[in-house]
Amino acid sequence: MKVTRAALPFLPLCQRLFPSRLAGISVAILKATALEIAILAGHLLLYPSGITPERRSAPPLPSPDAAQLPTEAKPPVVLLHGFIDNRSVFVLLRRNLAQHGRQHVESLNYSPLTCDIRTAAELLGRHIEEICERTGHERVDIVGHSLGGLIARYYVQCLGGDTHVRTLVTLGTPHSGTRVAPLMNAHPIVRQMRPGSEVIEELRGPAPGCRTHFVSFWSDLDHLMDPLETACVDHPDLLAQNVRVSGVGHLALPVHPAVAAGIRQALDIAETGVGATAQTGGLTVA
């Protein structure tokens, strides 16, 4: 897979100002930063639409005019947003999944006042059980962005959620803790996302027999992950695949079409059982 990078009007200038290798790195950072700013601006416009919880209903019938790929019944997909965010971040990903046969996709909001990952994971578990009961499926797939992925992992690994979660896809999630923004340590959730916190240490503990397949997308230009590799799942008991994404930042992970294609591929692989072995290198989106 290739991430298509739009040309910037000042690209020739950058190439003249910097040596060849340094120019490549600098231009990549400039492109990713420009994309992050554009995504942030668009997300701020959509943010109010995602404040209220999503209405729960039966999966809608596809429009006869809509182009749909032939599909079989697939498990529900649950989307879980990151810190200080809401379900509006998944507008494009949700549409992409629906167009490719995921007939039941739900976006969950957790309270912006949430101060404990464990509590949020317990609430997530109740939502998952309710979705399974309502849809008739025994298991679901989860896609979690940033903190959302950490909440979902805690549910799967520490609260027995692997009985209900088939695949957990994380996007820019600090699985080993991140050191960025030390001034935000006043917030309990931020402290729990630090390396060595009680929550991170619990996730480092044994998890024998965990049945969930983990797929972690991490970006080489994610400025909220310090170190960058903290967004990888590294645990001897977990079936995990880490997917390196080049050229996009933290906010672009749930938005970029190439990442969406990678998410669909990860879910389809889990469904067919192909590649059901632990991988440390995984796919590379470059």
mmCIF file of N, CA and C in Angstrom, residues 6-81:
data_model
loop_
_atom_site.group_PDB
_atom_site.id
_atom_site.type_symbol
_atom_site.label_atom_id
_atom_site.label_comp_id
_atom_site.label_asym_id
_atom_site.label_seq_id
_atom_site.Cartn_x
_atom_site.Cartn_y
_atom_site.Cartn_z
ATOM 1 N N ALA A 6 0.182 14.614 -1.335
ATOM 2 C CA ALA A 6 -0.095 15.749 -2.207
ATOM 3 C C ALA A 6 1.105 16.680 -2.264
ATOM 4 N N ALA A 7 1.397 17.183 -3.451
ATOM 5 C CA ALA A 7 2.526 18.086 -3.621
ATOM 6 C C ALA A 7 2.211 19.440 -3.001
ATOM 7 N N LEU A 8 3.205 20.050 -2.386
ATOM 8 C CA LEU A 8 3.040 21.371 -1.808
ATOM 9 C C LEU A 8 3.629 22.411 -2.758
ATOM 10 N N PRO A 9 3.057 23.613 -2.786
ATOM 11 C CA PRO A 9 3.553 24.629 -3.719
ATOM 12 C C PRO A 9 4.979 25.060 -3.449
ATOM 13 N N PHE A 10 5.446 24.867 -2.183
ATOM 14 C CA PHE A 10 6.800 25.299 -1.856
ATOM 15 C C PHE A 10 7.797 24.148 -1.868
ATOM 16 N N LEU A 11 7.409 22.995 -2.459
ATOM 17 C CA LEU A 11 8.309 21.850 -2.513
ATOM 18 C C LEU A 11 9.630 22.164 -3.212
ATOM 19 N N PRO A 12 9.628 22.811 -4.399
ATOM 20 C CA PRO A 12 10.912 23.110 -5.049
ATOM 21 C C PRO A 12 11.816 23.967 -4.174
ATOM 22 N N LEU A 13 11.242 24.916 -3.430
ATOM 23 C CA LEU A 13 12.038 25.775 -2.567
ATOM 24 C C LEU A 13 12.705 24.952 -1.480
ATOM 25 N N CYS A 14 11.937 24.030 -0.878
ATOM 26 C CA CYS A 14 12.506 23.182 0.168
ATOM 27 C C CYS A 14 13.652 22.331 -0.369
ATOM 28 N N GLN A 15 13.504 21.846 -1.579
ATOM 29 C CA GLN A 15 14.537 21.001 -2.158
ATOM 30 C C GLN A 15 15.817 21.798 -2.415
ATOM 31 N N ARG A 16 15.679 23.115 -2.687
ATOM 32 C CA ARG A 16 16.859 23.939 -2.907
ATOM 33 C C ARG A 16 17.526 24.343 -1.594
ATOM 34 N N LEU A 17 16.704 24.507 -0.538
ATOM 35 C CA LEU A 17 17.240 25.011 0.715
ATOM 36 C C LEU A 17 17.943 23.939 1.535
ATOM 37 N N PHE A 18 17.533 22.663 1.381
ATOM 38 C CA PHE A 18 18.071 21.591 2.218
ATOM 39 C C PHE A 18 18.859 20.590 1.371
ATOM 40 N N PRO A 19 19.878 19.959 1.961
ATOM 41 C CA PRO A 19 20.560 18.854 1.269
ATOM 42 C C PRO A 19 19.562 17.755 0.963
ATOM 43 N N SER A 20 19.940 16.859 0.051
ATOM 44 C CA SER A 20 18.981 15.889 -0.478
ATOM 45 C C SER A 20 18.309 15.054 0.604
ATOM 46 N N ARG A 21 19.068 14.398 1.486
ATOM 47 C CA ARG A 21 18.443 13.526 2.478
ATOM 48 C C ARG A 21 17.681 14.347 3.504
ATOM 49 N N LEU A 22 18.302 15.449 3.964
ATOM 50 C CA LEU A 22 17.640 16.296 4.945
ATOM 51 C C LEU A 22 16.390 16.909 4.341
ATOM 52 N N ALA A 23 16.467 17.233 3.047
ATOM 53 C CA ALA A 23 15.299 17.815 2.381
ATOM 54 C C ALA A 23 14.149 16.837 2.371
ATOM 55 N N GLY A 24 14.461 15.549 2.103
ATOM 56 C CA GLY A 24 13.401 14.553 2.083
ATOM 57 C C GLY A 24 12.706 14.449 3.423
ATOM 58 N N ILE A 25 13.504 14.442 4.506
ATOM 59 C CA ILE A 25 12.921 14.354 5.840
ATOM 60 C C ILE A 25 12.111 15.612 6.143
ATOM 61 N N SER A 26 12.679 16.779 5.829
ATOM 62 C CA SER A 26 12.004 18.031 6.147
ATOM 63 C C SER A 26 10.724 18.198 5.360
ATOM 64 N N VAL A 27 10.753 17.840 4.086
ATOM 65 C CA VAL A 27 9.557 17.953 3.256
ATOM 66 C C VAL A 27 8.477 17.008 3.757
ATOM 67 N N ALA A 28 8.872 15.788 4.164
ATOM 68 C CA ALA A 28 7.890 14.847 4.698
ATOM 69 C C ALA A 28 7.225 15.406 5.942
ATOM 70 N N ILE A 29 8.025 16.042 6.811
ATOM 71 C CA ILE A 29 7.459 16.631 8.022
ATOM 72 C C ILE A 29 6.536 17.781 7.673
ATOM 73 N N LEU A 30 6.937 18.603 6.702
ATOM 74 C CA LEU A 30 6.094 19.726 6.295
ATOM 75 C C LEU A 30 4.762 19.239 5.725
ATOM 76 N N LYS A 31 4.822 18.215 4.909
ATOM 77 C CA LYS A 31 3.593 17.671 4.323
ATOM 78 C C LYS A 31 2.684 17.111 5.406
ATOM 79 N N ALA A 32 3.270 16.335 6.329
ATOM 80 C CA ALA A 32 2.468 15.740 7.389
ATOM 81 C C ALA A 32 1.865 16.815 8.283
ATOM 82 N N THR A 33 2.650 17.877 8.561
ATOM 83 C CA THR A 33 2.147 18.957 9.398
ATOM 84 C C THR A 33 1.005 19.697 8.715
ATOM 85 N N ALA A 34 1.168 19.952 7.421
ATOM 86 C CA ALA A 34 0.100 20.622 6.679
ATOM 87 C C ALA A 34 -1.172 19.778 6.681
ATOM 88 N N LEU A 35 -1.010 18.469 6.522
ATOM 89 C CA LEU A 35 -2.167 17.585 6.542
ATOM 90 C C LEU A 35 -2.819 17.566 7.916
ATOM 91 N N GLU A 36 -2.004 17.557 8.971
ATOM 92 C CA GLU A 36 -2.548 17.571 10.325
ATOM 93 C C GLU A 36 -3.361 18.842 10.580
ATOM 94 N N ILE A 37 -2.850 19.980 10.113
ATOM 95 C CA ILE A 37 -3.560 21.247 10.315
ATOM 96 C C ILE A 37 -4.891 21.242 9.572
ATOM 97 N N ALA A 38 -4.874 20.733 8.345
ATOM 98 C CA ALA A 38 -6.106 20.671 7.555
ATOM 99 C C ALA A 38 -7.125 19.746 8.219
ATOM 100 N N ILE A 39 -6.657 18.608 8.713
ATOM 101 C CA ILE A 39 -7.561 17.664 9.365
ATOM 102 C C ILE A 39 -8.111 18.259 10.658
ATOM 103 N N LEU A 40 -7.254 18.945 11.414
ATOM 104 C CA LEU A 40 -7.711 19.575 12.657
ATOM 105 C C LEU A 40 -8.794 20.605 12.384
ATOM 106 N N ALA A 41 -8.597 21.414 11.343
ATOM 107 C CA ALA A 41 -9.591 22.435 11.001
ATOM 108 C C ALA A 41 -10.927 21.790 10.639
ATOM 109 N N GLY A 42 -10.867 20.739 9.822
ATOM 110 C CA GLY A 42 -12.095 20.053 9.445
ATOM 111 C C GLY A 42 -12.762 19.375 10.630
ATOM 112 N N HIS A 43 -11.943 18.812 11.512
ATOM 113 C CA HIS A 43 -12.499 18.109 12.664
ATOM 114 C C HIS A 43 -13.169 19.075 13.636
ATOM 115 N N LEU A 44 -12.612 20.277 13.777
ATOM 116 C CA LEU A 44 -13.228 21.266 14.651
ATOM 117 C C LEU A 44 -14.624 21.643 14.153
ATOM 118 N N LEU A 45 -14.793 21.648 12.835
ATOM 119 C CA LEU A 45 -16.116 21.942 12.275
ATOM 120 C C LEU A 45 -17.102 20.799 12.551
ATOM 121 N N LEU A 46 -16.599 19.558 12.506
ATOM 122 C CA LEU A 46 -17.470 18.400 12.702
ATOM 123 C C LEU A 46 -17.692 18.064 14.175
ATOM 124 N N TYR A 47 -16.824 18.564 15.040
ATOM 125 C CA TYR A 47 -16.847 18.166 16.450
ATOM 126 C C TYR A 47 -18.224 18.301 17.096
ATOM 127 N N PRO A 48 -18.936 19.430 16.908
ATOM 128 C CA PRO A 48 -20.260 19.549 17.560
ATOM 129 C C PRO A 48 -21.235 18.448 17.164
ATOM 130 N N SER A 49 -21.114 17.931 15.942
ATOM 131 C CA SER A 49 -22.050 16.895 15.490
ATOM 132 C C SER A 49 -21.833 15.571 16.201
ATOM 133 N N GLY A 50 -20.683 15.402 16.857
ATOM 134 C CA GLY A 50 -20.397 14.134 17.517
ATOM 135 C C GLY A 50 -20.527 14.170 19.023
ATOM 136 N N ILE A 51 -20.999 15.287 19.578
ATOM 137 C CA ILE A 51 -21.083 15.402 21.035
ATOM 138 C C ILE A 51 -22.152 14.480 21.601
ATOM 139 N N THR A 52 -23.302 14.429 20.950
ATOM 140 C CA THR A 52 -24.390 13.591 21.451
ATOM 141 C C THR A 52 -24.139 12.127 21.098
ATOM 142 N N PRO A 53 -24.617 11.216 21.933
ATOM 143 C CA PRO A 53 -24.437 9.776 21.624
ATOM 144 C C PRO A 53 -25.151 9.398 20.340
ATOM 145 N N GLU A 54 -24.652 8.367 19.722
ATOM 146 C CA GLU A 54 -25.241 7.887 18.480
ATOM 147 C C GLU A 54 -26.548 7.154 18.758
ATOM 148 N N ARG A 55 -27.525 7.334 17.871
ATOM 149 C CA ARG A 55 -28.783 6.601 18.012
ATOM 150 C C ARG A 55 -28.565 5.134 17.658
ATOM 151 N N ARG A 56 -29.079 4.254 18.490
ATOM 152 C CA ARG A 56 -28.938 2.825 18.263
ATOM 153 C C ARG A 56 -30.148 2.308 17.499
ATOM 154 N N SER A 57 -29.903 1.632 16.420
ATOM 155 C CA SER A 57 -30.994 1.083 15.623
ATOM 156 C C SER A 57 -30.488 -0.129 14.859
ATOM 157 N N ALA A 58 -31.406 -0.814 14.214
ATOM 158 C CA ALA A 58 -31.013 -1.948 13.375
ATOM 159 C C ALA A 58 -30.223 -1.451 12.187
ATOM 160 N N PRO A 59 -29.289 -2.238 11.653
ATOM 161 C CA PRO A 59 -28.496 -1.803 10.503
ATOM 162 C C PRO A 59 -29.414 -1.433 9.344
ATOM 163 N N PRO A 60 -29.203 -0.239 8.737
ATOM 164 C CA PRO A 60 -30.066 0.174 7.635
ATOM 165 C C PRO A 60 -29.845 -0.673 6.396
ATOM 166 N N LEU A 61 -30.903 -0.843 5.597
ATOM 167 C CA LEU A 61 -30.775 -1.558 4.333
ATOM 168 C C LEU A 61 -30.015 -0.693 3.345
ATOM 169 N N PRO A 62 -29.104 -1.267 2.547
ATOM 170 C CA PRO A 62 -28.344 -0.473 1.586
ATOM 171 C C PRO A 62 -29.242 0.119 0.522
ATOM 172 N N SER A 63 -28.898 1.322 0.092
ATOM 173 C CA SER A 63 -29.651 1.974 -0.970
ATOM 174 C C SER A 63 -29.453 1.215 -2.279
ATOM 175 N N PRO A 64 -30.522 1.060 -3.075
ATOM 176 C CA PRO A 64 -30.376 0.329 -4.344
ATOM 177 C C PRO A 64 -29.444 1.038 -5.322
ATOM 178 N N ASP A 65 -29.259 2.345 -5.122
ATOM 179 C CA ASP A 65 -28.382 3.104 -6.012
ATOM 180 C C ASP A 65 -26.933 3.117 -5.548
ATOM 181 N N ALA A 66 -26.699 2.691 -4.316
ATOM 182 C CA ALA A 66 -25.338 2.742 -3.771
ATOM 183 C C ALA A 66 -24.528 1.555 -4.269
ATOM 184 N N ALA A 67 -23.273 1.825 -4.600
ATOM 185 C CA ALA A 67 -22.380 0.760 -5.058
ATOM 186 C C ALA A 67 -21.889 -0.020 -3.848
ATOM 187 N N GLN A 68 -22.311 -1.263 -3.749
ATOM 188 C CA GLN A 68 -21.928 -2.110 -2.631
ATOM 189 C C GLN A 68 -21.234 -3.359 -3.150
ATOM 190 N N LEU A 69 -20.179 -3.751 -2.454
ATOM 191 C CA LEU A 69 -19.488 -4.974 -2.814
ATOM 192 C C LEU A 69 -20.250 -6.165 -2.251
ATOM 193 N N PRO A 70 -20.259 -7.315 -2.937
ATOM 194 C CA PRO A 70 -20.932 -8.496 -2.406
ATOM 195 C C PRO A 70 -20.274 -8.945 -1.108
ATOM 196 N N THR A 71 -21.074 -9.157 -0.080
ATOM 197 C CA THR A 71 -20.514 -9.471 1.230
ATOM 198 C C THR A 71 -21.338 -10.532 1.934
ATOM 199 N N GLU A 72 -20.711 -11.167 2.932
ATOM 200 C CA GLU A 72 -21.411 -12.040 3.849
ATOM 201 C C GLU A 72 -21.595 -11.269 5.159
ATOM 202 N N ALA A 73 -22.390 -11.829 6.059
ATOM 203 C CA ALA A 73 -22.603 -11.191 7.348
ATOM 204 C C ALA A 73 -21.264 -11.073 8.080
ATOM 205 N N LYS A 74 -20.958 -9.876 8.530
ATOM 206 C CA LYS A 74 -19.693 -9.623 9.212
ATOM 207 C C LYS A 74 -19.988 -9.138 10.619
ATOM 208 N N PRO A 75 -19.059 -9.333 11.552
ATOM 209 C CA PRO A 75 -19.293 -8.868 12.911
ATOM 210 C C PRO A 75 -19.400 -7.345 12.956
ATOM 211 N N PRO A 76 -20.101 -6.801 13.951
ATOM 212 C CA PRO A 76 -20.157 -5.346 14.101
ATOM 213 C C PRO A 76 -18.766 -4.767 14.333
ATOM 214 N N VAL A 77 -18.584 -3.529 13.893
ATOM 215 C CA VAL A 77 -17.341 -2.809 14.136
ATOM 216 C C VAL A 77 -17.651 -1.655 15.081
ATOM 217 N N VAL A 78 -16.902 -1.566 16.166
ATOM 218 C CA VAL A 78 -17.089 -0.511 17.158
ATOM 219 C C VAL A 78 -15.898 0.440 17.069
ATOM 220 N N LEU A 79 -16.181 1.740 16.916
ATOM 221 C CA LEU A 79 -15.150 2.770 16.790
ATOM 222 C C LEU A 79 -15.067 3.552 18.097
ATOM 223 N N LEU A 80 -13.853 3.704 18.622
ATOM 224 C CA LEU A 80 -13.664 4.362 19.915
ATOM 225 C C LEU A 80 -12.615 5.463 19.773
ATOM 226 N N HIS A 81 -13.026 6.689 20.059
ATOM 227 C CA HIS A 81 -12.192 7.873 19.825
ATOM 228 C C HIS A 81 -11.108 8.052 20.889
#
